[in-house]
Structures are given as C-alpha cells and as structure tokens.
Amino acid sequence: MFMDFRKSEEHLAIEASVEKFARNEMAPLAKELDEKGKFSMELWRKMGALGYCGLLIDEKYGGSNLGALGTVLALQAAGRGGADQGTCLSWASHMVIASLNIQTWGTEEQKEKYLPKMASGEWIGAMALTEPGAGSDASSITTRAVRKGDKYILNGTKMFITNGPICDVAVVIARTDPSKKGSSGCTAFIVDKSMPGWYPGQKLDKMGMRASPTSELVFEDCEVPVENVLGKEGQGITGVAFSGVNWERTILAGPFLGGMEYNLELCIKYAKEREQFGRPIASFQAVQHKLAEIAACIEAAKWLIYHQAWMIDNNIPCLKETSLSKFFLAKLVAFVADESVQIHGGYGLMKDYPVERFFRDWKLASIGGGTSEINKNIAAQLLLK
C-alpha cells in the first residue's frame, strides 16, 4: 500500500490554527504554570471553544474526527509553538484514553451523553487503571466492583491519574470477578461527577509535566449504574485498556515532536546571540554538530510517528511499530533535552530558560504510557514469533 504523508487542507488549517494559538496563548503561560504546578482552566475553555478538545471525536458528537495523523500534527504544532508540555499531556490524555475509549467501546446512549461535553471541553476526561501496587502489571489491580441490583459498587484507590484532580468523567478499570486471575476478571466503567463515592486523593507534586495535574482517585462505595459498563464485563483490560495503546503511544508523541522543534529553534537563536572568544558560539563546530544531531533526532522521530499514525488511520496492525517507537522516542527526547541544556551552558540550568523545563518534562517519555522496558519486551516478543 502506498504511504501518502502529504498534509490535507484540513491538516494545514489545524496546524496553523494550533501553532498560532500556542505561541499567543499557551507559550506565555508555560513558565508560570510549571512553577505553580497549575492547570489553566481559562486556557482549557479557550481550547474547547476552538474545537481542540474534540479532535478525535466524530462530528456527530461535536468533534472533528481528525484521525491519528491529523491529531498528531495538531499536538506537534502546539509543541512547536512553545506550549507547556504538561498542558499538552492533559489535553492528549483527555482525547485518547478518555473520549476515544468511550467512542470506541460505548453504546450509542453513552456516546450521546458524554462525547458532546468532552468535545466542547465542558467536561475533562481521565482514565483510571494504575494503582499503588499495580503499574506495569496492570492485571494485578485490586479495585473491586460488586454488582448490587442495577448498580455496581466500586471500592479501591487508583494512582498516578493524569487529570485526576480536575476530571469530570473517568474510564475506570475494576475487578468484577475475583475468582479469575489476571486481566480476565476486570471490567471498564464510565464514572462521572454525578455519582457519589469517588474523589481525587492526594495531588502529586511532580518533577516535570507540572501543569498536568496528577493525583490518586479514591472510590469508597461509589455507585455506578449498570448501564455505565463500558464494553462488556470482563473486557476492561484485554479490551478497553489495551485496545488504545497504539493510539496512546502515537498521539501523545505529538507534543514531544513539536517540543523538540521548539528546542531547536531556541538553541539556534541562543547560539547565534551568545558570544564567547569574540564570536557567536554558533560558529564553533562543536555547537554546529549538536544542532545537526538535534535536527536529525527530530526528522527520525517525525517519520516514525507519522508512519504509525498512517497505519492506524488505515486500520493496519502496528503494535510492533508503536512499541519500538515508544522507547526509541524516549531516547531521542532525552538526548535533545540534554544537548539543548548543554548548548545553553550555565544558563540552561536556569528556570528562566525553557530548555530547563523540557529537561524535566521529558523524563516521563520513558515511563508514562508503558515503560521503555515493557515496550522493549513487547517488541522483542513480536520479533521472535
């Protein structure tokens, strides 16, 4: 099959719109949001009004149905415009692991109830799978859901939940059949703010991605109607949670791609302005090589991510590709972050310079959404089949 990565008129329009918004509205707030560990609801409302919160949602429910490649390009444009990576993480998570799961697995009634509010940004979404004792081993979750009449009663604690402190609706994975070991006894539920018995626990103070609020989610006799089961009982992990990993590893790469482009822009500007030994440091071969290597990382990452986004849009299985790119991208952004700080020298360690923030933000790339080690395991198993 011919791979056509040419950008459509729709892609070009959303790229231009998002990058302009990022430079004018998001970048000026990035330093403050990072320092305060604050998510800007005002910024979020503006994004919702522009249609940015529903890029993956069908037009029928108020979204743009932009697909994987188009959404990657939009998030890349935000990163390239200097948007805070934490805000982008919350934005991408809302779209991929919350709204997309409801769109993929939900009944028509569930879609009509939740997706329009999520597309407009009125409601913010999250997904609650990880627990204090269940990270990479998702099948070991202990949060329980017991059916009582026309409701399920949820009890347990989730950990490291992106958008946990601010979410209005969450896709929650709980164990419904304790007699079954591993992932087969788990079910997904749509839990919204109208249901009693759940609340954000401790807000977590993170090293990076600080504008993306993260917390525990605590469920204490939370009453969830039977009609809020997402998919079928027993499909919570093997179906709902794992079906979206290719999307997650692809869409969440968008801000990293754009952020690397923004870092290169900053490094070139600094290298031209900073003088040592009577001339700009951009004239030194050592600095030129660093700039060339950063540019090469960007090009390599772009084509990896564009390729798998194209595969998703064309319904081609790509678990091997997304597993490989996930850990490789983590290496690339770590390298770019390190070299960007190095080019800036002592100033690169100062919080007044954005490269310092990116250095902290990008550690998440090797941990969130599946650790580098887990993704290497998956890729190796597929290679050895």
mmCIF file of C-alpha atoms in Angstrom:
data_model
loop_
_atom_site.group_PDB
_atom_site.id
_atom_site.type_symbol
_atom_site.label_atom_id
_atom_site.label_comp_id
_atom_site.label_asym_id
_atom_site.label_seq_id
_atom_site.Cartn_x
_atom_site.Cartn_y
_atom_site.Cartn_z
ATOM 1 C CA MET A 1 0.000 0.000 0.000
ATOM 2 C CA PHE A 2 1.305 3.455 -0.938
ATOM 3 C CA MET A 3 2.070 5.633 2.081
ATOM 4 C CA ASP A 4 0.940 9.196 1.483
ATOM 5 C CA PHE A 5 2.012 11.609 4.224
ATOM 6 C CA ARG A 6 1.030 14.737 2.313
ATOM 7 C CA LYS A 7 -0.922 17.109 4.510
ATOM 8 C CA SER A 8 -4.510 17.763 3.562
ATOM 9 C CA GLU A 9 -6.019 21.245 3.571
ATOM 10 C CA GLU A 10 -7.670 20.288 6.846
ATOM 11 C CA HIS A 11 -4.313 19.292 8.330
ATOM 12 C CA LEU A 12 -2.678 22.538 7.233
ATOM 13 C CA ALA A 13 -5.528 24.580 8.673
ATOM 14 C CA ILE A 14 -5.481 22.899 12.099
ATOM 15 C CA GLU A 15 -1.673 23.114 12.240
ATOM 16 C CA ALA A 16 -1.718 26.842 11.525
ATOM 17 C CA SER A 17 -4.532 27.462 13.982
ATOM 18 C CA VAL A 18 -2.991 25.486 16.838
ATOM 19 C CA GLU A 19 0.536 26.846 16.384
ATOM 20 C CA LYS A 20 -0.759 30.419 16.373
ATOM 21 C CA PHE A 21 -2.814 29.731 19.495
ATOM 22 C CA ALA A 22 0.176 28.089 21.184
ATOM 23 C CA ARG A 23 2.523 30.991 20.502
ATOM 24 C CA ASN A 24 -0.014 33.642 21.508
ATOM 25 C CA GLU A 25 -1.873 31.971 24.385
ATOM 26 C CA MET A 26 -0.009 28.905 25.652
ATOM 27 C CA ALA A 27 3.694 29.748 25.494
ATOM 28 C CA PRO A 28 3.374 32.979 27.567
ATOM 29 C CA LEU A 29 1.825 30.941 30.424
ATOM 30 C CA ALA A 30 4.233 27.988 30.302
ATOM 31 C CA LYS A 31 6.752 29.193 32.894
ATOM 32 C CA GLU A 32 4.079 30.266 35.399
ATOM 33 C CA LEU A 33 2.065 27.046 35.069
ATOM 34 C CA ASP A 34 5.202 24.960 35.574
ATOM 35 C CA GLU A 35 6.347 26.894 38.637
ATOM 36 C CA LYS A 36 2.929 26.818 40.290
ATOM 37 C CA GLY A 37 2.092 23.267 39.201
ATOM 38 C CA LYS A 38 -1.148 24.711 37.900
ATOM 39 C CA PHE A 39 -3.577 23.670 35.185
ATOM 40 C CA SER A 40 -5.175 26.683 33.489
ATOM 41 C CA MET A 41 -8.941 26.216 33.214
ATOM 42 C CA GLU A 42 -9.166 29.540 31.367
ATOM 43 C CA LEU A 43 -6.812 28.203 28.703
ATOM 44 C CA TRP A 44 -8.761 24.951 28.556
ATOM 45 C CA ARG A 45 -12.044 26.776 27.941
ATOM 46 C CA LYS A 46 -10.456 28.679 25.070
ATOM 47 C CA MET A 47 -9.204 25.405 23.597
ATOM 48 C CA GLY A 48 -12.679 23.920 23.895
ATOM 49 C CA ALA A 49 -14.269 26.899 22.169
ATOM 50 C CA LEU A 50 -11.857 26.443 19.245
ATOM 51 C CA GLY A 51 -12.737 22.756 18.929
ATOM 52 C CA TYR A 52 -9.342 21.486 20.066
ATOM 53 C CA CYS A 53 -10.731 19.180 22.779
ATOM 54 C CA GLY A 54 -12.650 17.009 20.331
ATOM 55 C CA LEU A 55 -10.151 16.351 17.565
ATOM 56 C CA LEU A 56 -10.672 12.567 17.737
ATOM 57 C CA ILE A 57 -14.422 12.632 18.357
ATOM 58 C CA ASP A 58 -16.879 12.034 15.500
ATOM 59 C CA GLU A 59 -18.562 15.085 14.020
ATOM 60 C CA LYS A 60 -21.899 13.598 15.061
ATOM 61 C CA TYR A 61 -20.975 14.303 18.684
ATOM 62 C CA GLY A 62 -19.408 17.712 18.115
ATOM 63 C CA GLY A 63 -15.855 16.682 17.274
ATOM 64 C CA SER A 64 -13.605 16.978 14.218
ATOM 65 C CA ASN A 65 -12.906 13.288 13.511
ATOM 66 C CA LEU A 66 -9.370 14.294 12.570
ATOM 67 C CA GLY A 67 -7.845 10.812 12.843
ATOM 68 C CA ALA A 68 -4.456 9.802 14.198
ATOM 69 C CA LEU A 69 -2.201 11.680 11.783
ATOM 70 C CA GLY A 70 -4.214 14.897 11.913
ATOM 71 C CA THR A 71 -4.287 14.860 15.701
ATOM 72 C CA VAL A 72 -0.544 14.184 15.917
ATOM 73 C CA LEU A 73 0.060 17.161 13.632
ATOM 74 C CA ALA A 74 -2.151 19.384 15.797
ATOM 75 C CA LEU A 75 -0.353 18.414 19.016
ATOM 76 C CA GLN A 76 3.006 18.745 17.279
ATOM 77 C CA ALA A 77 2.018 22.272 16.246
ATOM 78 C CA ALA A 78 1.216 23.095 19.870
ATOM 79 C CA GLY A 79 4.641 21.872 20.995
ATOM 80 C CA ARG A 80 6.357 23.724 18.156
ATOM 81 C CA GLY A 81 4.577 26.892 19.283
ATOM 82 C CA GLY A 82 6.066 26.605 22.762
ATOM 83 C CA ALA A 83 3.048 25.189 24.591
ATOM 84 C CA ASP A 84 3.685 23.790 28.032
ATOM 85 C CA GLN A 85 4.188 20.034 27.728
ATOM 86 C CA GLY A 86 2.087 19.376 30.817
ATOM 87 C CA THR A 87 -0.956 21.128 29.351
ATOM 88 C CA CYS A 88 -0.449 19.119 26.161
ATOM 89 C CA LEU A 89 -0.286 15.896 28.189
ATOM 90 C CA SER A 90 -3.614 16.633 29.864
ATOM 91 C CA TRP A 91 -5.118 17.581 26.516
ATOM 92 C CA ALA A 92 -3.905 14.445 24.736
ATOM 93 C CA SER A 93 -4.945 12.194 27.632
ATOM 94 C CA HIS A 94 -8.435 13.681 27.656
ATOM 95 C CA MET A 95 -8.763 12.887 23.949
ATOM 96 C CA VAL A 96 -7.117 9.471 23.735
ATOM 97 C CA ILE A 97 -7.572 7.458 26.914
ATOM 98 C CA ALA A 98 -10.880 9.025 27.883
ATOM 99 C CA SER A 99 -13.025 10.223 24.966
ATOM 100 C CA LEU A 100 -11.640 7.810 22.357
ATOM 101 C CA ASN A 101 -12.313 4.826 24.628
ATOM 102 C CA ILE A 102 -15.898 5.949 25.097
ATOM 103 C CA GLN A 103 -16.279 6.467 21.356
ATOM 104 C CA THR A 104 -14.768 3.064 20.546
ATOM 105 C CA TRP A 105 -16.483 0.965 23.199
ATOM 106 C CA GLY A 106 -19.526 2.955 24.241
ATOM 107 C CA THR A 107 -23.184 2.354 23.476
ATOM 108 C CA GLU A 108 -24.995 4.988 21.471
ATOM 109 C CA GLU A 109 -26.596 6.249 24.665
ATOM 110 C CA GLN A 110 -23.191 6.567 26.350
ATOM 111 C CA LYS A 111 -21.727 8.411 23.372
ATOM 112 C CA GLU A 112 -24.622 10.858 23.194
ATOM 113 C CA LYS A 113 -24.411 11.506 26.923
ATOM 114 C CA TYR A 114 -20.670 12.074 27.287
ATOM 115 C CA LEU A 115 -18.935 12.876 23.999
ATOM 116 C CA PRO A 116 -20.528 16.270 23.225
ATOM 117 C CA LYS A 117 -19.470 17.592 26.646
ATOM 118 C CA MET A 118 -15.969 16.201 26.159
ATOM 119 C CA ALA A 119 -15.668 17.562 22.618
ATOM 120 C CA SER A 120 -16.570 21.058 23.782
ATOM 121 C CA GLY A 121 -14.228 20.953 26.764
ATOM 122 C CA GLU A 122 -17.122 21.368 29.182
ATOM 123 C CA TRP A 123 -16.060 18.080 30.758
ATOM 124 C CA ILE A 124 -12.489 16.857 31.213
ATOM 125 C CA GLY A 125 -11.762 13.148 30.942
ATOM 126 C CA ALA A 126 -9.325 10.742 32.567
ATOM 127 C CA MET A 127 -8.595 7.032 32.709
ATOM 128 C CA ALA A 128 -8.012 5.196 35.975
ATOM 129 C CA LEU A 129 -6.121 1.923 35.603
ATOM 130 C CA THR A 130 -2.850 2.193 37.565
ATOM 131 C CA GLU A 131 -2.913 1.527 41.314
ATOM 132 C CA PRO A 132 -0.354 1.944 44.124
ATOM 133 C CA GLY A 133 0.590 -1.734 43.724
ATOM 134 C CA ALA A 134 -0.249 -2.209 40.037
ATOM 135 C CA GLY A 135 1.791 -0.323 37.460
ATOM 136 C CA SER A 136 3.296 -2.229 34.528
ATOM 137 C CA ASP A 137 1.489 -5.323 35.835
ATOM 138 C CA ALA A 138 -1.989 -3.923 35.199
ATOM 139 C CA SER A 139 -3.580 -7.330 35.687
ATOM 140 C CA SER A 140 -2.844 -7.164 39.413
ATOM 141 C CA ILE A 141 -5.342 -4.384 40.145
ATOM 142 C CA THR A 142 -7.392 -4.799 43.316
ATOM 143 C CA THR A 143 -10.093 -2.116 42.954
ATOM 144 C CA ARG A 144 -13.357 -4.038 43.229
ATOM 145 C CA ALA A 145 -16.728 -3.577 41.588
ATOM 146 C CA VAL A 146 -19.560 -5.615 43.112
ATOM 147 C CA ARG A 147 -22.954 -5.672 41.454
ATOM 148 C CA LYS A 148 -25.935 -4.894 43.648
ATOM 149 C CA GLY A 149 -29.170 -4.742 41.714
ATOM 150 C CA ASP A 150 -28.959 -2.117 38.995
ATOM 151 C CA LYS A 151 -25.643 -0.696 40.255
ATOM 152 C CA TYR A 152 -22.028 -1.650 40.770
ATOM 153 C CA ILE A 153 -20.326 -0.591 43.997
ATOM 154 C CA LEU A 154 -16.687 0.400 43.449
ATOM 155 C CA ASN A 155 -14.036 0.407 46.178
ATOM 156 C CA GLY A 156 -10.308 0.997 45.791
ATOM 157 C CA THR A 157 -7.611 3.554 45.043
ATOM 158 C CA LYS A 158 -6.043 4.482 41.716
ATOM 159 C CA MET A 159 -2.636 6.156 41.442
ATOM 160 C CA PHE A 160 -0.803 8.499 39.028
ATOM 161 C CA ILE A 161 -4.024 9.521 37.290
ATOM 162 C CA THR A 162 -3.474 12.251 34.711
ATOM 163 C CA ASN A 163 -6.256 14.846 35.117
ATOM 164 C CA GLY A 164 -7.266 13.159 38.375
ATOM 165 C CA PRO A 165 -7.819 16.404 40.336
ATOM 166 C CA ILE A 166 -9.855 18.053 37.546
ATOM 167 C CA CYS A 167 -11.699 15.288 35.722
ATOM 168 C CA ASP A 168 -15.483 15.279 35.382
ATOM 169 C CA VAL A 169 -15.617 11.778 33.914
ATOM 170 C CA ALA A 170 -13.237 8.831 34.072
ATOM 171 C CA VAL A 171 -12.911 5.433 32.444
ATOM 172 C CA VAL A 172 -12.249 3.237 35.483
ATOM 173 C CA ILE A 173 -10.993 -0.356 35.405
ATOM 174 C CA ALA A 174 -12.082 -2.523 38.334
ATOM 175 C CA ARG A 175 -12.117 -6.212 39.183
ATOM 176 C CA THR A 176 -15.603 -7.678 38.855
ATOM 177 C CA ASP A 177 -14.731 -11.364 39.129
ATOM 178 C CA PRO A 178 -12.138 -12.085 41.842
ATOM 179 C CA SER A 179 -12.251 -15.798 41.011
ATOM 180 C CA LYS A 180 -10.464 -15.074 37.731
ATOM 181 C CA LYS A 181 -6.751 -14.401 37.886
ATOM 182 C CA GLY A 182 -5.062 -11.687 35.900
ATOM 183 C CA SER A 183 -6.829 -9.383 33.478
ATOM 184 C CA SER A 184 -9.805 -11.543 32.508
ATOM 185 C CA GLY A 185 -11.869 -10.650 35.568
ATOM 186 C CA CYS A 186 -11.710 -6.868 35.073
ATOM 187 C CA THR A 187 -14.337 -4.512 33.664
ATOM 188 C CA ALA A 188 -14.340 -0.895 32.486
ATOM 189 C CA PHE A 189 -16.852 1.653 33.770
ATOM 190 C CA ILE A 190 -17.699 5.234 32.883
ATOM 191 C CA VAL A 191 -17.800 7.114 36.177
ATOM 192 C CA ASP A 192 -18.935 10.737 36.157
ATOM 193 C CA LYS A 193 -19.163 13.514 38.709
ATOM 194 C CA SER A 194 -22.887 12.962 39.311
ATOM 195 C CA MET A 195 -22.139 9.632 41.004
ATOM 196 C CA PRO A 196 -21.442 9.672 44.745
ATOM 197 C CA GLY A 197 -18.468 7.974 46.385
ATOM 198 C CA TRP A 198 -15.389 8.995 44.420
ATOM 199 C CA TYR A 199 -12.958 11.870 44.760
ATOM 200 C CA PRO A 200 -9.374 12.850 43.987
ATOM 201 C CA GLY A 201 -6.941 11.900 46.703
ATOM 202 C CA GLN A 202 -3.511 13.372 47.200
ATOM 203 C CA LYS A 203 -2.399 15.718 44.412
ATOM 204 C CA LEU A 204 1.078 14.592 43.391
ATOM 205 C CA ASP A 205 3.980 17.041 43.207
ATOM 206 C CA LYS A 206 5.900 16.006 40.098
ATOM 207 C CA MET A 207 9.385 16.798 38.809
ATOM 208 C CA GLY A 208 8.087 17.628 35.322
ATOM 209 C CA MET A 209 4.838 17.970 33.383
ATOM 210 C CA ARG A 210 3.790 20.077 36.350
ATOM 211 C CA ALA A 211 0.889 21.845 34.618
ATOM 212 C CA SER A 212 -0.760 18.463 34.082
ATOM 213 C CA PRO A 213 -2.492 17.691 37.395
ATOM 214 C CA THR A 214 -1.941 14.157 38.670
ATOM 215 C CA SER A 215 -3.464 12.523 41.730
ATOM 216 C CA GLU A 216 -4.926 9.461 43.307
ATOM 217 C CA LEU A 217 -8.583 8.687 42.638
ATOM 218 C CA VAL A 218 -10.330 7.146 45.624
ATOM 219 C CA PHE A 219 -13.514 5.073 45.355
ATOM 220 C CA GLU A 220 -15.491 4.485 48.535
ATOM 221 C CA ASP A 221 -18.776 2.669 47.907
ATOM 222 C CA CYS A 222 -19.059 4.544 44.613
ATOM 223 C CA GLU A 223 -22.379 3.753 42.958
ATOM 224 C CA VAL A 224 -22.147 3.240 39.199
ATOM 225 C CA PRO A 225 -25.263 2.324 37.176
ATOM 226 C CA VAL A 226 -25.135 -0.946 35.249
ATOM 227 C CA GLU A 227 -25.672 0.997 32.028
ATOM 228 C CA ASN A 228 -22.281 2.649 32.592
ATOM 229 C CA VAL A 229 -20.334 -0.543 31.954
ATOM 230 C CA LEU A 230 -18.041 0.276 29.022
ATOM 231 C CA GLY A 231 -17.856 -2.632 26.617
ATOM 232 C CA LYS A 232 -18.707 -5.989 28.178
ATOM 233 C CA GLU A 233 -18.000 -7.303 31.640
ATOM 234 C CA GLY A 234 -14.544 -8.893 31.721
ATOM 235 C CA GLN A 235 -13.195 -6.764 28.838
ATOM 236 C CA GLY A 236 -11.779 -3.944 30.942
ATOM 237 C CA ILE A 237 -8.089 -4.656 30.372
ATOM 238 C CA THR A 238 -7.925 -7.080 27.453
ATOM 239 C CA GLY A 239 -10.448 -4.987 25.531
ATOM 240 C CA VAL A 240 -10.818 -1.363 26.565
ATOM 241 C CA ALA A 241 -7.450 -0.583 28.185
ATOM 242 C CA PHE A 242 -5.205 -2.434 25.733
ATOM 243 C CA SER A 243 -7.131 -1.587 22.556
ATOM 244 C CA GLY A 244 -5.996 2.012 22.708
ATOM 245 C CA VAL A 245 -2.273 1.570 23.364
ATOM 246 C CA ASN A 246 -1.323 2.203 19.722
ATOM 247 C CA TRP A 247 -3.347 5.401 19.723
ATOM 248 C CA GLU A 248 -1.900 6.480 23.064
ATOM 249 C CA ARG A 249 1.732 5.905 22.061
ATOM 250 C CA THR A 250 1.119 7.754 18.807
ATOM 251 C CA ILE A 251 -0.985 10.761 19.808
ATOM 252 C CA LEU A 252 0.983 11.512 22.984
ATOM 253 C CA ALA A 253 4.141 11.661 20.855
ATOM 254 C CA GLY A 254 2.826 14.780 19.103
ATOM 255 C CA PRO A 255 3.836 17.304 21.792
ATOM 256 C CA PHE A 256 7.277 15.664 22.070
ATOM 257 C CA LEU A 257 7.827 16.122 18.321
ATOM 258 C CA GLY A 258 6.812 19.758 18.433
ATOM 259 C CA GLY A 259 8.722 20.359 21.648
ATOM 260 C CA MET A 260 11.932 19.123 20.030
ATOM 261 C CA GLU A 261 11.360 21.537 17.142
ATOM 262 C CA TYR A 262 10.824 24.362 19.625
ATOM 263 C CA ASN A 263 14.016 23.416 21.486
ATOM 264 C CA LEU A 264 15.962 23.501 18.219
ATOM 265 C CA GLU A 265 14.548 26.956 17.498
ATOM 266 C CA LEU A 266 15.647 28.145 20.954
ATOM 267 C CA CYS A 267 19.112 26.615 20.576
ATOM 268 C CA ILE A 268 19.717 28.196 17.162
ATOM 269 C CA LYS A 269 18.639 31.608 18.435
ATOM 270 C CA TYR A 270 20.822 31.326 21.533
ATOM 271 C CA ALA A 271 23.834 30.041 19.591
ATOM 272 C CA LYS A 272 23.653 32.999 17.208
ATOM 273 C CA GLU A 273 23.375 35.542 20.032
ATOM 274 C CA ARG A 274 25.743 34.103 22.650
ATOM 275 C CA GLU A 275 29.337 35.162 22.119
ATOM 276 C CA GLN A 276 32.472 33.556 23.519
ATOM 277 C CA PHE A 277 36.082 34.151 22.487
ATOM 278 C CA GLY A 278 34.907 37.110 20.421
ATOM 279 C CA ARG A 279 32.392 35.328 18.202
ATOM 280 C CA PRO A 280 28.958 33.674 18.329
ATOM 281 C CA ILE A 281 29.083 30.127 19.636
ATOM 282 C CA ALA A 282 27.145 29.094 16.507
ATOM 283 C CA SER A 283 30.450 29.481 14.646
ATOM 284 C CA PHE A 284 32.053 26.677 16.644
ATOM 285 C CA GLN A 285 31.923 23.236 15.056
ATOM 286 C CA ALA A 286 31.071 21.537 18.371
ATOM 287 C CA VAL A 287 27.865 23.581 18.654
ATOM 288 C CA GLN A 288 27.051 23.121 14.971
ATOM 289 C CA HIS A 289 27.292 19.350 15.415
ATOM 290 C CA LYS A 290 24.912 19.473 18.367
ATOM 291 C CA LEU A 291 22.371 21.413 16.314
ATOM 292 C CA ALA A 292 22.695 18.941 13.432
ATOM 293 C CA GLU A 293 22.211 15.973 15.766
ATOM 294 C CA ILE A 294 19.093 17.542 17.319
ATOM 295 C CA ALA A 295 17.690 18.139 13.817
ATOM 296 C CA ALA A 296 18.396 14.504 12.887
ATOM 297 C CA CYS A 297 16.558 13.298 16.007
ATOM 298 C CA ILE A 298 13.539 15.375 15.031
ATOM 299 C CA GLU A 299 13.416 14.005 11.489
ATOM 300 C CA ALA A 300 13.809 10.400 12.670
ATOM 301 C CA ALA A 301 11.063 10.800 15.263
ATOM 302 C CA LYS A 302 8.668 12.518 12.856
ATOM 303 C CA TRP A 303 8.738 9.775 10.278
ATOM 304 C CA LEU A 304 8.405 7.028 12.860
ATOM 305 C CA ILE A 305 5.321 8.649 14.371
ATOM 306 C CA TYR A 306 3.779 9.729 11.056
ATOM 307 C CA HIS A 307 4.172 6.184 9.769
ATOM 308 C CA GLN A 308 2.361 4.559 12.676
ATOM 309 C CA ALA A 309 -0.330 7.256 12.634
ATOM 310 C CA TRP A 310 -0.868 6.442 8.960
ATOM 311 C CA MET A 311 -1.081 2.738 9.850
ATOM 312 C CA ILE A 312 -3.744 3.456 12.491
ATOM 313 C CA ASP A 313 -5.765 5.582 10.067
ATOM 314 C CA ASN A 314 -5.619 2.739 7.534
ATOM 315 C CA ASN A 315 -6.540 0.034 10.071
ATOM 316 C CA ILE A 316 -3.163 -1.720 9.788
ATOM 317 C CA PRO A 317 -1.954 -3.520 12.951
ATOM 318 C CA CYS A 318 1.040 -1.656 14.383
ATOM 319 C CA LEU A 319 1.736 -2.895 17.909
ATOM 320 C CA LYS A 320 5.339 -3.704 16.991
ATOM 321 C CA GLU A 321 5.849 -0.260 15.455
ATOM 322 C CA THR A 322 4.351 1.649 18.378
ATOM 323 C CA SER A 323 6.301 -0.400 20.921
ATOM 324 C CA LEU A 324 9.559 0.239 19.084
ATOM 325 C CA SER A 325 8.896 3.935 18.619
ATOM 326 C CA LYS A 326 7.797 4.437 22.227
ATOM 327 C CA PHE A 327 11.159 3.546 23.760
ATOM 328 C CA PHE A 328 13.158 4.999 20.855
ATOM 329 C CA LEU A 329 11.364 8.346 21.131
ATOM 330 C CA ALA A 330 12.156 8.402 24.855
ATOM 331 C CA LYS A 331 15.854 8.108 23.993
ATOM 332 C CA LEU A 332 15.602 10.842 21.384
ATOM 333 C CA VAL A 333 13.863 13.400 23.588
ATOM 334 C CA ALA A 334 16.277 12.687 26.445
ATOM 335 C CA PHE A 335 19.189 13.323 24.081
ATOM 336 C CA VAL A 336 17.625 16.506 22.700
ATOM 337 C CA ALA A 337 16.867 17.789 26.200
ATOM 338 C CA ASP A 338 20.423 17.142 27.353
ATOM 339 C CA GLU A 339 22.050 18.719 24.309
ATOM 340 C CA SER A 340 19.730 21.742 24.457
ATOM 341 C CA VAL A 341 20.811 22.436 28.028
ATOM 342 C CA GLN A 342 24.461 21.854 27.078
ATOM 343 C CA ILE A 343 24.281 24.401 24.269
ATOM 344 C CA HIS A 344 22.923 26.950 26.728
ATOM 345 C CA GLY A 345 25.692 26.164 29.233
ATOM 346 C CA GLY A 346 25.101 27.555 32.706
ATOM 347 C CA TYR A 347 22.018 29.409 31.520
ATOM 348 C CA GLY A 348 20.474 26.079 30.534
ATOM 349 C CA LEU A 349 20.210 25.214 34.224
ATOM 350 C CA MET A 350 18.222 28.359 34.956
ATOM 351 C CA LYS A 351 14.424 28.262 35.151
ATOM 352 C CA ASP A 352 14.243 31.440 33.071
ATOM 353 C CA TYR A 353 15.219 29.344 30.063
ATOM 354 C CA PRO A 354 12.610 26.888 28.694
ATOM 355 C CA VAL A 355 15.208 24.194 27.951
ATOM 356 C CA GLU A 356 15.481 23.581 31.705
ATOM 357 C CA ARG A 357 11.765 22.797 31.879
ATOM 358 C CA PHE A 358 11.877 20.439 28.905
ATOM 359 C CA PHE A 359 14.761 18.557 30.534
ATOM 360 C CA ARG A 360 12.452 17.754 33.474
ATOM 361 C CA ASP A 361 9.278 17.241 31.452
ATOM 362 C CA TRP A 362 10.700 14.678 29.083
ATOM 363 C CA LYS A 363 11.736 12.094 31.637
ATOM 364 C CA LEU A 364 8.108 10.990 31.528
ATOM 365 C CA ALA A 365 8.638 9.691 27.989
ATOM 366 C CA SER A 366 10.430 6.595 29.279
ATOM 367 C CA ILE A 367 7.838 5.889 32.000
ATOM 368 C CA GLY A 368 4.302 7.002 31.159
ATOM 369 C CA GLY A 369 2.068 5.034 28.801
ATOM 370 C CA GLY A 370 4.200 1.917 29.237
ATOM 371 C CA THR A 371 7.811 1.995 30.370
ATOM 372 C CA SER A 372 10.668 1.634 27.913
ATOM 373 C CA GLU A 373 11.419 -1.782 29.413
ATOM 374 C CA ILE A 374 7.856 -3.032 28.878
ATOM 375 C CA ASN A 375 7.817 -1.758 25.297
ATOM 376 C CA LYS A 376 11.116 -3.499 24.553
ATOM 377 C CA ASN A 377 9.626 -6.728 25.917
ATOM 378 C CA ILE A 378 6.558 -6.375 23.669
ATOM 379 C CA ALA A 379 8.615 -5.593 20.598
ATOM 380 C CA ALA A 380 11.027 -8.470 21.241
ATOM 381 C CA GLN A 381 8.181 -10.948 21.680
ATOM 382 C CA LEU A 382 6.671 -9.878 18.369
ATOM 383 C CA LEU A 383 10.037 -10.106 16.628
ATOM 384 C CA LEU A 384 10.587 -13.618 17.957
ATOM 385 C CA LYS A 385 7.214 -15.037 16.912
#
